[in-house]
Each structure stands twice: as C-alpha cells, then as structure tokens.
PDB file of N, CA, C and O and ligand atoms in Angstrom:
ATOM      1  N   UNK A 858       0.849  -1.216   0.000  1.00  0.00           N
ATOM      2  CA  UNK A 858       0.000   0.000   0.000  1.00  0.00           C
ATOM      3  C   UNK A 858       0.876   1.255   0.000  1.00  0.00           C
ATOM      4  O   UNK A 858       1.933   1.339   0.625  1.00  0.00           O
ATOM      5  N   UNK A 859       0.320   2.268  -0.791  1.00  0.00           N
ATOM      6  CA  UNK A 859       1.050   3.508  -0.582  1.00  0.00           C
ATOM      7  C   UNK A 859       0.190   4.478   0.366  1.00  0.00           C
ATOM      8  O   UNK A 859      -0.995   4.803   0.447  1.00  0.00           O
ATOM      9  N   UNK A 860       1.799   4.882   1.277  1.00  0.00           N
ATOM     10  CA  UNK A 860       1.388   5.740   2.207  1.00  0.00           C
ATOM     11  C   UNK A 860       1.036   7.412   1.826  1.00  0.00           C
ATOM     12  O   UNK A 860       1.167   7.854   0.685  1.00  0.00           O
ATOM     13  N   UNK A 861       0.581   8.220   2.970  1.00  0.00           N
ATOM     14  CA  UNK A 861      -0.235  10.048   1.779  1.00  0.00           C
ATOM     15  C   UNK A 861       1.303  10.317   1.236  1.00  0.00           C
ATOM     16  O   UNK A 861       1.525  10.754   0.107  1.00  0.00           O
ATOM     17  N   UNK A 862       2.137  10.057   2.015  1.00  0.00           N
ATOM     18  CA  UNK A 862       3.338  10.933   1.356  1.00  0.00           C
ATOM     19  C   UNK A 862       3.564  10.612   0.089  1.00  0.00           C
ATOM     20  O   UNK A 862       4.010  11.433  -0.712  1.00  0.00           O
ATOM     21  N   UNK A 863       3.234   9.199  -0.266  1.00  0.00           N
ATOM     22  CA  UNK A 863       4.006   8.340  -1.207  1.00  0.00           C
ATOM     23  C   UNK A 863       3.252   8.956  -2.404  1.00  0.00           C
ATOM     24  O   UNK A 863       3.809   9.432  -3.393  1.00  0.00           O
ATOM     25  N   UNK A 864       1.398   8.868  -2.119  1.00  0.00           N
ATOM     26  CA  UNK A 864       0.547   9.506  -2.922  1.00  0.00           C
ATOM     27  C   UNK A 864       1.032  10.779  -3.464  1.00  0.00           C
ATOM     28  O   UNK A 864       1.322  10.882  -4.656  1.00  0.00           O
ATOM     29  N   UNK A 865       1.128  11.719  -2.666  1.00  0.00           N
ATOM     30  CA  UNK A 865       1.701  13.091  -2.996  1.00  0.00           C
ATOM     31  C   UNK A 865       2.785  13.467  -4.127  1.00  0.00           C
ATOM     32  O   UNK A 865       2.828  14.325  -5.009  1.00  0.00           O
ATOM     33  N   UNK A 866       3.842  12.196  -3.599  1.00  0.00           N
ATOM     34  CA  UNK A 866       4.991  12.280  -4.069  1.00  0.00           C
ATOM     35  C   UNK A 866       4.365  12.180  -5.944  1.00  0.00           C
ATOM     36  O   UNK A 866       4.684  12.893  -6.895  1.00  0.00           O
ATOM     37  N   UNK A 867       3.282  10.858  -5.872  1.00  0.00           N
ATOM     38  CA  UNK A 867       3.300  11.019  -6.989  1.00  0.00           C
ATOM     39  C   UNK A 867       2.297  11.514  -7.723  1.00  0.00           C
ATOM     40  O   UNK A 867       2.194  11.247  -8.920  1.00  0.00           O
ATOM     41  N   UNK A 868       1.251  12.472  -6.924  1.00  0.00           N
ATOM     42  CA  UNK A 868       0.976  13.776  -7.810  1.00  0.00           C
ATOM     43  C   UNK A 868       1.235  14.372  -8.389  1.00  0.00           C
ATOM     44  O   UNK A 868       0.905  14.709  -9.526  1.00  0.00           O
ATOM     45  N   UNK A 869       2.176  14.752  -7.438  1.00  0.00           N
ATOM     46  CA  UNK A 869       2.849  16.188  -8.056  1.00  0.00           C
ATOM     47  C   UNK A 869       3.667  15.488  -9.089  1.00  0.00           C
ATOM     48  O   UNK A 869       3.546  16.119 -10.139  1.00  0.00           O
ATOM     49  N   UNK A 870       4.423  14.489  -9.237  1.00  0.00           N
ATOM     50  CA  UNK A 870       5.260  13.800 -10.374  1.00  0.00           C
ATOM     51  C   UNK A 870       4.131  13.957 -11.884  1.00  0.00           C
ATOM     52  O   UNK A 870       4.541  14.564 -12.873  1.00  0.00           O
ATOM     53  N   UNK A 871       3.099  13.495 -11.863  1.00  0.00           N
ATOM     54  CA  UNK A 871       1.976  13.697 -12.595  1.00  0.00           C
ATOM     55  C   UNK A 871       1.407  15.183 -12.974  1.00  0.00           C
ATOM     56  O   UNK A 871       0.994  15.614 -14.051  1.00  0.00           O
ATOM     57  N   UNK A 872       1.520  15.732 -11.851  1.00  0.00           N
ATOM     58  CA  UNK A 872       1.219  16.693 -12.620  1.00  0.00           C
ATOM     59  C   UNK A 872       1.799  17.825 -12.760  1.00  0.00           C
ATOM     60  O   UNK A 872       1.116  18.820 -13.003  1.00  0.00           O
ATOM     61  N   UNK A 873       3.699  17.936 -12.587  1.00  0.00           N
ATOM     62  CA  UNK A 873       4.758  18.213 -12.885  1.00  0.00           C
ATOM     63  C   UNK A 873       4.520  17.550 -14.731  1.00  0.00           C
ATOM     64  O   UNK A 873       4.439  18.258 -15.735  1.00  0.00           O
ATOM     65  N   UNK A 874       4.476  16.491 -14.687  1.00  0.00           N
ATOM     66  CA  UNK A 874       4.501  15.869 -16.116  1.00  0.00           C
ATOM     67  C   UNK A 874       3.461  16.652 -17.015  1.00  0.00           C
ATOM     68  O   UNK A 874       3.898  17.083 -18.082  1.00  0.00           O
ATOM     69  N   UNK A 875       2.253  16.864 -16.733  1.00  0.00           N
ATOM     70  CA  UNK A 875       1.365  17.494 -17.244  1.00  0.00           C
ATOM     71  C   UNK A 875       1.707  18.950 -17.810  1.00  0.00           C
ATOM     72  O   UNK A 875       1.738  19.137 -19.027  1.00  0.00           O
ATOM     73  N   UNK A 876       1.942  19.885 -16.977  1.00  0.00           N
ATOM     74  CA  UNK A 876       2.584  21.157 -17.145  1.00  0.00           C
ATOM     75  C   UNK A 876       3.941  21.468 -17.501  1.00  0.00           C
ATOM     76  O   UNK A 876       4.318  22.471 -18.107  1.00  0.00           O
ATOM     77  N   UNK A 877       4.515  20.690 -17.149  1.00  0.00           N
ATOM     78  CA  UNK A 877       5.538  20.961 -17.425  1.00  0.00           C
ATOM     79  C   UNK A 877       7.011  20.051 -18.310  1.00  0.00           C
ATOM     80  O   UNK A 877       8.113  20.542 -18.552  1.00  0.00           O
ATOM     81  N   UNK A 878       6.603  18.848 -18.586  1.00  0.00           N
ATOM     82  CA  UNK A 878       7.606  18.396 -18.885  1.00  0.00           C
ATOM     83  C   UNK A 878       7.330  17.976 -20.138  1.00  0.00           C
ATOM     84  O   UNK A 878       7.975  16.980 -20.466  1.00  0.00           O
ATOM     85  N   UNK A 879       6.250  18.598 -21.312  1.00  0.00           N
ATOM     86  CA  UNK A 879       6.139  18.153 -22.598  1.00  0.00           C
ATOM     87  C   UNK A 879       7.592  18.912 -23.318  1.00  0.00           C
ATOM     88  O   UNK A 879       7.733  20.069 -23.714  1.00  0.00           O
ATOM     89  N   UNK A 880       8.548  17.790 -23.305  1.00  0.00           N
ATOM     90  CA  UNK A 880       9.708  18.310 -23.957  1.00  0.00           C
ATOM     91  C   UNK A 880       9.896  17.686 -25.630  1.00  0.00           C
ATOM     92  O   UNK A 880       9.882  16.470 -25.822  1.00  0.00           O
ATOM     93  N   UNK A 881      10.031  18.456 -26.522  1.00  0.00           N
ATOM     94  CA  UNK A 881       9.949  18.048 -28.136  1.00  0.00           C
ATOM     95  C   UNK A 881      10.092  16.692 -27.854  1.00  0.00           C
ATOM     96  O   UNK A 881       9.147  16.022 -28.272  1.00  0.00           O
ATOM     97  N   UNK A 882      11.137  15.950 -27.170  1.00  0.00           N
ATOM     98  CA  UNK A 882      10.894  14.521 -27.784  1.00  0.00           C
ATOM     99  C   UNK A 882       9.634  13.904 -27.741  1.00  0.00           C
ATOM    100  O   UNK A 882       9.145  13.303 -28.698  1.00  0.00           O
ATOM    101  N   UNK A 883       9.045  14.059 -26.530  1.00  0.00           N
ATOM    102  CA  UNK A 883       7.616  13.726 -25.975  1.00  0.00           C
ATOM    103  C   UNK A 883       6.420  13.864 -26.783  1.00  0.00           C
ATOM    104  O   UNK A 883       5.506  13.096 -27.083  1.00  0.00           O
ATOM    105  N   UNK A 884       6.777  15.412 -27.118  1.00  0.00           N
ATOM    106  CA  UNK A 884       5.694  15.678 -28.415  1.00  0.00           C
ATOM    107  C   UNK A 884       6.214  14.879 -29.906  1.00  0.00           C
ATOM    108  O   UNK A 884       5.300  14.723 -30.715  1.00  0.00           O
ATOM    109  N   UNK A 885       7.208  14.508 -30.213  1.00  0.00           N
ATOM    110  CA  UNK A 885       7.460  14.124 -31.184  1.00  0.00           C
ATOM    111  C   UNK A 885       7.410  12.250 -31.449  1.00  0.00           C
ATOM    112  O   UNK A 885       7.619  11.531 -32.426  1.00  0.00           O
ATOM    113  N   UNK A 886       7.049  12.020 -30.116  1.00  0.00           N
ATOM    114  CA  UNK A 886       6.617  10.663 -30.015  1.00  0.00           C
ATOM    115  C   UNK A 886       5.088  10.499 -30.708  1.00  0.00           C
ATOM    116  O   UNK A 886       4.587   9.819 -31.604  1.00  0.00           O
ATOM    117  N   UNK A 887       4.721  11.364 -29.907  1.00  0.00           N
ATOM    118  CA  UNK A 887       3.060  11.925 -29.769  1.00  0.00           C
ATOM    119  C   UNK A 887       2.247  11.968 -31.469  1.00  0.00           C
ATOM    120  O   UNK A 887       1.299  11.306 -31.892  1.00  0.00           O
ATOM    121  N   UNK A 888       3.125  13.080 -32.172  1.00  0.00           N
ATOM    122  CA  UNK A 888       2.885  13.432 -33.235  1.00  0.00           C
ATOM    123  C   UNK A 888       1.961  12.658 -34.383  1.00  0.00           C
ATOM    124  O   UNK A 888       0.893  12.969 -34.911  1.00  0.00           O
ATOM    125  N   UNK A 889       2.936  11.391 -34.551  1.00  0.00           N
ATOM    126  CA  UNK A 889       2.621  10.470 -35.609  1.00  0.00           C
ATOM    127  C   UNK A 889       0.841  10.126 -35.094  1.00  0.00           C
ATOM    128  O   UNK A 889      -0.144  10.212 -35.826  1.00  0.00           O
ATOM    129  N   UNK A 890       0.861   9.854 -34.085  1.00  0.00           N
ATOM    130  CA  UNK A 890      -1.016  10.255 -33.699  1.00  0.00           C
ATOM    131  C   UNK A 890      -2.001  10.687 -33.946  1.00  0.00           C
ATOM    132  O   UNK A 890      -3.144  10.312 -34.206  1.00  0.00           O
ATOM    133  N   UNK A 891      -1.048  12.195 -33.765  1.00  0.00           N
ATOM    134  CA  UNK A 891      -1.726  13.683 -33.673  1.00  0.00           C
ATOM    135  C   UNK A 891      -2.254  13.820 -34.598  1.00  0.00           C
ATOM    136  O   UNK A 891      -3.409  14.227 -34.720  1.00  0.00           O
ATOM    137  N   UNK A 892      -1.301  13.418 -35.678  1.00  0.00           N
ATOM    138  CA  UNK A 892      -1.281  14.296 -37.253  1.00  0.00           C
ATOM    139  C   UNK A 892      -2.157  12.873 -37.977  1.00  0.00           C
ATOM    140  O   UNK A 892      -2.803  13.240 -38.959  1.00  0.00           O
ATOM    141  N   UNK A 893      -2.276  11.565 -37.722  1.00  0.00           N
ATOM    142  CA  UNK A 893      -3.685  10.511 -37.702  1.00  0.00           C
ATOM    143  C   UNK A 893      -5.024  10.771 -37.323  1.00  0.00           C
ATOM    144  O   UNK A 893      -6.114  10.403 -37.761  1.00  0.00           O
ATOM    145  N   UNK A 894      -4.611  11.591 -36.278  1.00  0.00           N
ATOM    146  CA  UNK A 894      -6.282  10.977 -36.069  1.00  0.00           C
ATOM    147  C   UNK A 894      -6.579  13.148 -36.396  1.00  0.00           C
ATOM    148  O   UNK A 894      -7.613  13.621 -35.924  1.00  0.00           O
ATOM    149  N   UNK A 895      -5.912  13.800 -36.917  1.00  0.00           N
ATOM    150  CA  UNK A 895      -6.198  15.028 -37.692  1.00  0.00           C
ATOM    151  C   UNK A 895      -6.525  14.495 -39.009  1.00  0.00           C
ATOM    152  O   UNK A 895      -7.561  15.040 -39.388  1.00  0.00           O
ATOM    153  N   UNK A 896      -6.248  13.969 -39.552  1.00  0.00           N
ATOM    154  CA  UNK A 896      -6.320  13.133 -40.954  1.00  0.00           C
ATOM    155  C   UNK A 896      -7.526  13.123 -41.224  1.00  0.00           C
ATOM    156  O   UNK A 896      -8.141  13.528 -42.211  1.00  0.00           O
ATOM    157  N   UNK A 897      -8.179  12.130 -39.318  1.00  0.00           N
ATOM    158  CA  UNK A 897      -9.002  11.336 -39.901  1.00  0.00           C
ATOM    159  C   UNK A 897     -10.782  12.322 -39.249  1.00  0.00           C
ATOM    160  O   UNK A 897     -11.886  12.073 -38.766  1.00  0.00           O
ATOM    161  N   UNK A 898      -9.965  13.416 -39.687  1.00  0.00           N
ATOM    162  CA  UNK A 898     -11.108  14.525 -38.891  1.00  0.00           C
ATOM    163  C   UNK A 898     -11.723  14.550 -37.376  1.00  0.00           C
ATOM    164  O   UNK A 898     -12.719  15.199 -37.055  1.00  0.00           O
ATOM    165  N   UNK A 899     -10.824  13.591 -36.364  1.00  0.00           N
ATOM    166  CA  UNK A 899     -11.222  13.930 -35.113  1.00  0.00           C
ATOM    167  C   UNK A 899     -10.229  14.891 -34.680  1.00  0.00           C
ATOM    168  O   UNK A 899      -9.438  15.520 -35.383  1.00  0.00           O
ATOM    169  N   UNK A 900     -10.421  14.921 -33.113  1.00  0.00           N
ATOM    170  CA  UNK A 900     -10.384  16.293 -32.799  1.00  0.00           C
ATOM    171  C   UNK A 900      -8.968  15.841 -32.032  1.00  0.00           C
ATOM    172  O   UNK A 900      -9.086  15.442 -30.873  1.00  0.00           O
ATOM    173  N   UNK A 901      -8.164  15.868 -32.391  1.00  0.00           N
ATOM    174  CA  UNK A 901      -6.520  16.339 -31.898  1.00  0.00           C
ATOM    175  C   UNK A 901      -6.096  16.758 -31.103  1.00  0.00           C
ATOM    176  O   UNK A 901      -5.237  16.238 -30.392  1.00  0.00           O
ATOM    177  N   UNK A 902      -6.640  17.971 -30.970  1.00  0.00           N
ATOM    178  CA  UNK A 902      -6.388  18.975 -29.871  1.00  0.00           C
ATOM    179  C   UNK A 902      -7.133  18.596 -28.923  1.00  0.00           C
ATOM    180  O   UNK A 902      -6.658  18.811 -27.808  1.00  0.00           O
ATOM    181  N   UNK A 903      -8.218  18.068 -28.956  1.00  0.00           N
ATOM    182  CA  UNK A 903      -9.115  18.012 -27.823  1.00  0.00           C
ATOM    183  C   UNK A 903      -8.596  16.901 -26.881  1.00  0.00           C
ATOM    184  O   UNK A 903      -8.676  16.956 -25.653  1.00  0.00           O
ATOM    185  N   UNK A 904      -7.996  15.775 -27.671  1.00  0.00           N
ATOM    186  CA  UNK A 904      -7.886  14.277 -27.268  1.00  0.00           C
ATOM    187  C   UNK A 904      -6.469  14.643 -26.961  1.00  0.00           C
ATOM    188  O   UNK A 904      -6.217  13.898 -26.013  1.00  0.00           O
ATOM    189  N   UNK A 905      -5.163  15.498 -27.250  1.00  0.00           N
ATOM    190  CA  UNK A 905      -4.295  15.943 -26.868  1.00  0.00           C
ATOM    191  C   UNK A 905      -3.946  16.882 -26.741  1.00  0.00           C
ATOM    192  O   UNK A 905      -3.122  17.321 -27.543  1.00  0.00           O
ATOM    193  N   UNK A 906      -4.458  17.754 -25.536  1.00  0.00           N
ATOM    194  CA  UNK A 906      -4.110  19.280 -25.594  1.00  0.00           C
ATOM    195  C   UNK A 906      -2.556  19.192 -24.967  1.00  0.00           C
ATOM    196  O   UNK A 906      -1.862  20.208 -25.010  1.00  0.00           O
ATOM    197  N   UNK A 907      -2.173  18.301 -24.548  1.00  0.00           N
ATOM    198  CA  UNK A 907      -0.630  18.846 -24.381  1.00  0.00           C
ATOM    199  C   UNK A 907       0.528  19.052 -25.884  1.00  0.00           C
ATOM    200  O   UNK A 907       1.289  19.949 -26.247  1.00  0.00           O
ATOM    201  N   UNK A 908       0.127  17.654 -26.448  1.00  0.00           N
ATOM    202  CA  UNK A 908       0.641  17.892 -27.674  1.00  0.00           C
ATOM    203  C   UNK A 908       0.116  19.351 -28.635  1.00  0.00           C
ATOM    204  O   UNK A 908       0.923  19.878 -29.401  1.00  0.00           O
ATOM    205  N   UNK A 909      -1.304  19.895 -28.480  1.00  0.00           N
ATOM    206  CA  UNK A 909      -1.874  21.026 -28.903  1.00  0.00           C
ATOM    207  C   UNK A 909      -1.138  22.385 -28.752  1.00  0.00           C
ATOM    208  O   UNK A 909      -0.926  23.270 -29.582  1.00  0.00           O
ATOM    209  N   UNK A 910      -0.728  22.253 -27.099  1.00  0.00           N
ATOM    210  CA  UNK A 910      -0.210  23.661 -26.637  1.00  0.00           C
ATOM    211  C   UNK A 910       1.302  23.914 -27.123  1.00  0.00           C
ATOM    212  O   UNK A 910       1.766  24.961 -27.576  1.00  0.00           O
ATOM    213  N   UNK A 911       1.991  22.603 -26.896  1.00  0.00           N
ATOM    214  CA  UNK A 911       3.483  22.507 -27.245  1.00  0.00           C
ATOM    215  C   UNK A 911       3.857  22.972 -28.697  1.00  0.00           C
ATOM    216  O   UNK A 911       4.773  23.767 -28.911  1.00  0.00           O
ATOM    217  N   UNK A 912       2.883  22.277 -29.916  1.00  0.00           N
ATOM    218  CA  UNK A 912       3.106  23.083 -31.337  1.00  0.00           C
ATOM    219  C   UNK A 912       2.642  24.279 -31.215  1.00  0.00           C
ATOM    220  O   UNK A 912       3.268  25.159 -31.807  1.00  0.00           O
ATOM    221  N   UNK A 913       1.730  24.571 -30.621  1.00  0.00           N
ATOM    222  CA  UNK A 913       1.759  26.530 -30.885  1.00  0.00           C
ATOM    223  C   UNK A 913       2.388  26.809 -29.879  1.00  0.00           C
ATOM    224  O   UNK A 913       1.503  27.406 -29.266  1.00  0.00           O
ATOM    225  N   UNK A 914       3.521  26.842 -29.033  1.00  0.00           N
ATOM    226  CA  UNK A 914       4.368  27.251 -28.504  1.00  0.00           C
ATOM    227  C   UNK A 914       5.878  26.736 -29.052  1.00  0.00           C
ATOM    228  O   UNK A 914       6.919  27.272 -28.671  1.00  0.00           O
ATOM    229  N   UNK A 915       5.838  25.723 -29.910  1.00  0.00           N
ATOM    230  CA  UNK A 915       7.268  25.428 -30.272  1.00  0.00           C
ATOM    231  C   UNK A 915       7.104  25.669 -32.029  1.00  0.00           C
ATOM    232  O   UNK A 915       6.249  25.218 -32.791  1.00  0.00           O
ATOM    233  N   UNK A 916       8.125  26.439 -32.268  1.00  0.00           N
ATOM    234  CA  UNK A 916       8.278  26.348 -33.907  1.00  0.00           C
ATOM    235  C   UNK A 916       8.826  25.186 -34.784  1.00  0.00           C
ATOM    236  O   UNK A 916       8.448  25.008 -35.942  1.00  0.00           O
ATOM    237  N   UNK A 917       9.898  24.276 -34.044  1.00  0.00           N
ATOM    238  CA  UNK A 917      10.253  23.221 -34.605  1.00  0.00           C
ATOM    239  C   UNK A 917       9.417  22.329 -34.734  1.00  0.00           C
ATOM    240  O   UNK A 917       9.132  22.148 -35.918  1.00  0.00           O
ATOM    241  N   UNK A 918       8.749  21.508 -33.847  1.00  0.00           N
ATOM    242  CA  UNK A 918       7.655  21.265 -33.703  1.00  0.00           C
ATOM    243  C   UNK A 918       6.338  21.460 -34.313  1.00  0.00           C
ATOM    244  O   UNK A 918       5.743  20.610 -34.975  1.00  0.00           O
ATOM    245  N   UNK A 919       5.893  22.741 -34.020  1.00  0.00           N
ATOM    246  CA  UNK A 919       5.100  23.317 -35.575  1.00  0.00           C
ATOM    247  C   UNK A 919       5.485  22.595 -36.651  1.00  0.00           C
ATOM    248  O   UNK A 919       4.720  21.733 -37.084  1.00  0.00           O
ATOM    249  N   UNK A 920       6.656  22.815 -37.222  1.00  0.00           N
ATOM    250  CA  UNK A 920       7.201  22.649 -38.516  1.00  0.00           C
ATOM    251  C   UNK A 920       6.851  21.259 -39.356  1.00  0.00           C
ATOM    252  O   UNK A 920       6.397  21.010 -40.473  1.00  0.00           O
ATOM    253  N   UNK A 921       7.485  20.190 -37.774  1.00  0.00           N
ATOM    254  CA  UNK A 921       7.517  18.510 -38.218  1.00  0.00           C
ATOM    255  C   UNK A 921       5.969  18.470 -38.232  1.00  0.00           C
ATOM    256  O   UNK A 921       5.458  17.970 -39.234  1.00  0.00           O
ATOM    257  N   UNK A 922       5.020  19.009 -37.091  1.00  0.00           N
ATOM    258  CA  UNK A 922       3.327  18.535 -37.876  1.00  0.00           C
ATOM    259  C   UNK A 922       3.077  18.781 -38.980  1.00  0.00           C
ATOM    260  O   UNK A 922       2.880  17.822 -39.727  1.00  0.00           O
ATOM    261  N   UNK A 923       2.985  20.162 -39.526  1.00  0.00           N
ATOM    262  CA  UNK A 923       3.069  20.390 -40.681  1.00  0.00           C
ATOM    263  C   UNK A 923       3.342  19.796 -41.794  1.00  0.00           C
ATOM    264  O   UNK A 923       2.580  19.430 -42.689  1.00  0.00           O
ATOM    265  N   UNK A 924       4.783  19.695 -41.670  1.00  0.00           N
ATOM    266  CA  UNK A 924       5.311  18.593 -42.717  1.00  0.00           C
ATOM    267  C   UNK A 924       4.779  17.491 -42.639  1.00  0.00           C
ATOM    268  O   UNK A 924       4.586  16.940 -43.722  1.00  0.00           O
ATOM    269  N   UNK A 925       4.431  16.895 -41.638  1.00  0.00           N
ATOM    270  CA  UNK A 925       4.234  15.391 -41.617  1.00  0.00           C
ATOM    271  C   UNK A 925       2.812  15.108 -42.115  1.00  0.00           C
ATOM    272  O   UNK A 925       2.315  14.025 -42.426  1.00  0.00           O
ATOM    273  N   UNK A 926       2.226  16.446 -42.119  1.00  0.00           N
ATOM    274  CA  UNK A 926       0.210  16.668 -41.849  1.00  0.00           C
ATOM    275  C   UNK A 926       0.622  16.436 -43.542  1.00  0.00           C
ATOM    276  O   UNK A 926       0.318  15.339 -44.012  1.00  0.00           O
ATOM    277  N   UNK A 927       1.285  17.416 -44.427  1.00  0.00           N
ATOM    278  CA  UNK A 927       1.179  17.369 -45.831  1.00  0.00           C
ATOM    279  C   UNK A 927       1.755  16.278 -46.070  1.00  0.00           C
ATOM    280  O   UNK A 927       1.166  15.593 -46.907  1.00  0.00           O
ATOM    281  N   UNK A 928       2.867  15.768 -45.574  1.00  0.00           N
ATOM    282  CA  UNK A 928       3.244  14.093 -46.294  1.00  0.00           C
ATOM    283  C   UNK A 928       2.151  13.529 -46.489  1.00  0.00           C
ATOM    284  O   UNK A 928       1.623  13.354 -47.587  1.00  0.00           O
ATOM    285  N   UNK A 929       1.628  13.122 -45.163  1.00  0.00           N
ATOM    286  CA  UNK A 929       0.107  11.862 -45.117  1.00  0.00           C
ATOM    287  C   UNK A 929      -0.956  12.304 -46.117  1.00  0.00           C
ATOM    288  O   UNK A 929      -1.664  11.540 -46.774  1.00  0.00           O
ATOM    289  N   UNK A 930      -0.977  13.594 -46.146  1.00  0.00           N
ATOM    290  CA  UNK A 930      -2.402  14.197 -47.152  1.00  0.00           C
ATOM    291  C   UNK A 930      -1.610  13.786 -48.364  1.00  0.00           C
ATOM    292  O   UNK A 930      -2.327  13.159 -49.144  1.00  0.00           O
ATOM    293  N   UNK A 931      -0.273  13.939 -48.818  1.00  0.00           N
ATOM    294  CA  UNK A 931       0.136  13.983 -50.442  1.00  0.00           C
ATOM    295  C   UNK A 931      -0.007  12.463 -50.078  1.00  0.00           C
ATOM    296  O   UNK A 931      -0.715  12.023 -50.984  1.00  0.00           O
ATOM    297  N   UNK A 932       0.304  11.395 -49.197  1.00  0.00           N
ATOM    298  CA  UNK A 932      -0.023  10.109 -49.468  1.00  0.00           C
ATOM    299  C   UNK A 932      -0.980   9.576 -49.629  1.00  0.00           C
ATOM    300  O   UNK A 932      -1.141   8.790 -50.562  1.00  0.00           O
ATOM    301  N   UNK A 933      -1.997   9.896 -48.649  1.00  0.00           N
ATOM    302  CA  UNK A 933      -3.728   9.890 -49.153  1.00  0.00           C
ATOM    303  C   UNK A 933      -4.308   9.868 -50.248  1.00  0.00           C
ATOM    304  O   UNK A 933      -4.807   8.901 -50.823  1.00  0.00           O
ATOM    305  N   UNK A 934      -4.228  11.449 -50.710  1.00  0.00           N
ATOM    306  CA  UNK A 934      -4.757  11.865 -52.110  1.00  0.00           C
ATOM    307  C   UNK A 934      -4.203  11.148 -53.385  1.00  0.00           C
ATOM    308  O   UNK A 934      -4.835  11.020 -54.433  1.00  0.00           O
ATOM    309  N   UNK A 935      -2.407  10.511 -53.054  1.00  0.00           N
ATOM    310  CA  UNK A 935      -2.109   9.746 -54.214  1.00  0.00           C
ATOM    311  C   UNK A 935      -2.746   8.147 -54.323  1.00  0.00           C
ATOM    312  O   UNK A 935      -2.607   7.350 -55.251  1.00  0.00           O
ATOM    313  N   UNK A 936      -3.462   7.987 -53.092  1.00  0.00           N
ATOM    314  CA  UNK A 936      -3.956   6.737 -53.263  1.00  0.00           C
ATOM    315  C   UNK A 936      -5.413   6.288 -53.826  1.00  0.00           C
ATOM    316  O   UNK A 936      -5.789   5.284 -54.432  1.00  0.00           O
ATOM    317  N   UNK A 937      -6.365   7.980 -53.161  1.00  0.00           N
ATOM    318  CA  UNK A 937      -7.893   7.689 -53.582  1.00  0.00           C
ATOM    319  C   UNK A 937      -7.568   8.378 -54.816  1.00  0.00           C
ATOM    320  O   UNK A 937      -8.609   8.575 -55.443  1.00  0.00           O
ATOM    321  N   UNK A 938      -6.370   8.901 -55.524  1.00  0.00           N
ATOM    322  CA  UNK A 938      -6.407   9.687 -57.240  1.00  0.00           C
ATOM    323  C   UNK A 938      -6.590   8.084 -57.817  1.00  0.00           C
ATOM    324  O   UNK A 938      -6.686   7.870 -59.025  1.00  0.00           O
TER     325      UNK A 938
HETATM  326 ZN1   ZN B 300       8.967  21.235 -29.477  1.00  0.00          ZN
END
C-alpha cells in the first residue's frame, strides 16, 4: 500500500509531467497520432491538448506537424487519385 506521502509524491510527479515536462521529444513521439487521427477529422487537440499547446508554442515542432500533416495528405490523395 502507498502511504499520503508516497501519494503526494506522486501527484505532483503527474502533474509536474502534465505542465511541465512536454519536452519536443515527448511531443514528437506523440505526433505520428496527432497528425492521424487530424487526418481522420477527429479532434486532436481536444484528445491531446498537451501535444496542442506545445506546437503553438514550439516552432520546430510546428514545422515537423506540418510537414508530416502534408506528407500523409500527399499520401492519401495519391492513393484515392
Ligand atoms: Zn517542441
């Protein structure tokens, strides 16, 4: 059993992680997801607002959705052409 401290300890670990520790790699794990289930017209942002906040706060980041959003669409469209 975990004791309150132990609990605590791992709150705040959680939600240290939440706020604060979406670091590019994290989001860039994330991405290949992101930029799926954007594809597939659900809601992205909603189902990942950490990954959401991190591209409009990071430009590199920005960049690879982007790119990666138009790869999958130029792969798409070359498949239902
Ligand atoms: Zn980033």
């Amino acid at each position: 059993m975990l004791n309150v401290s132990q609990v605590k300890k791992l709150v705040r670990t959680i939600v240290a992680f939440r706020h604060d520790e979406m670091t590019c790699e994290i989001c860039f794990h994330a991405l290949d997801r992101y930029v799926e289930m954007t594809l597939e017209g659900k809601n992205a942002a909603e189902a990942m607002p950490l990954v959401q906040s991190h591209l409009q706060g990071c430009t590199e980041c920005g960049e690879e959705f982007q790119a990666l959003l138009e790869a999958l669409k130029a792969i798409e469209d070359a498949h239902e052409g």
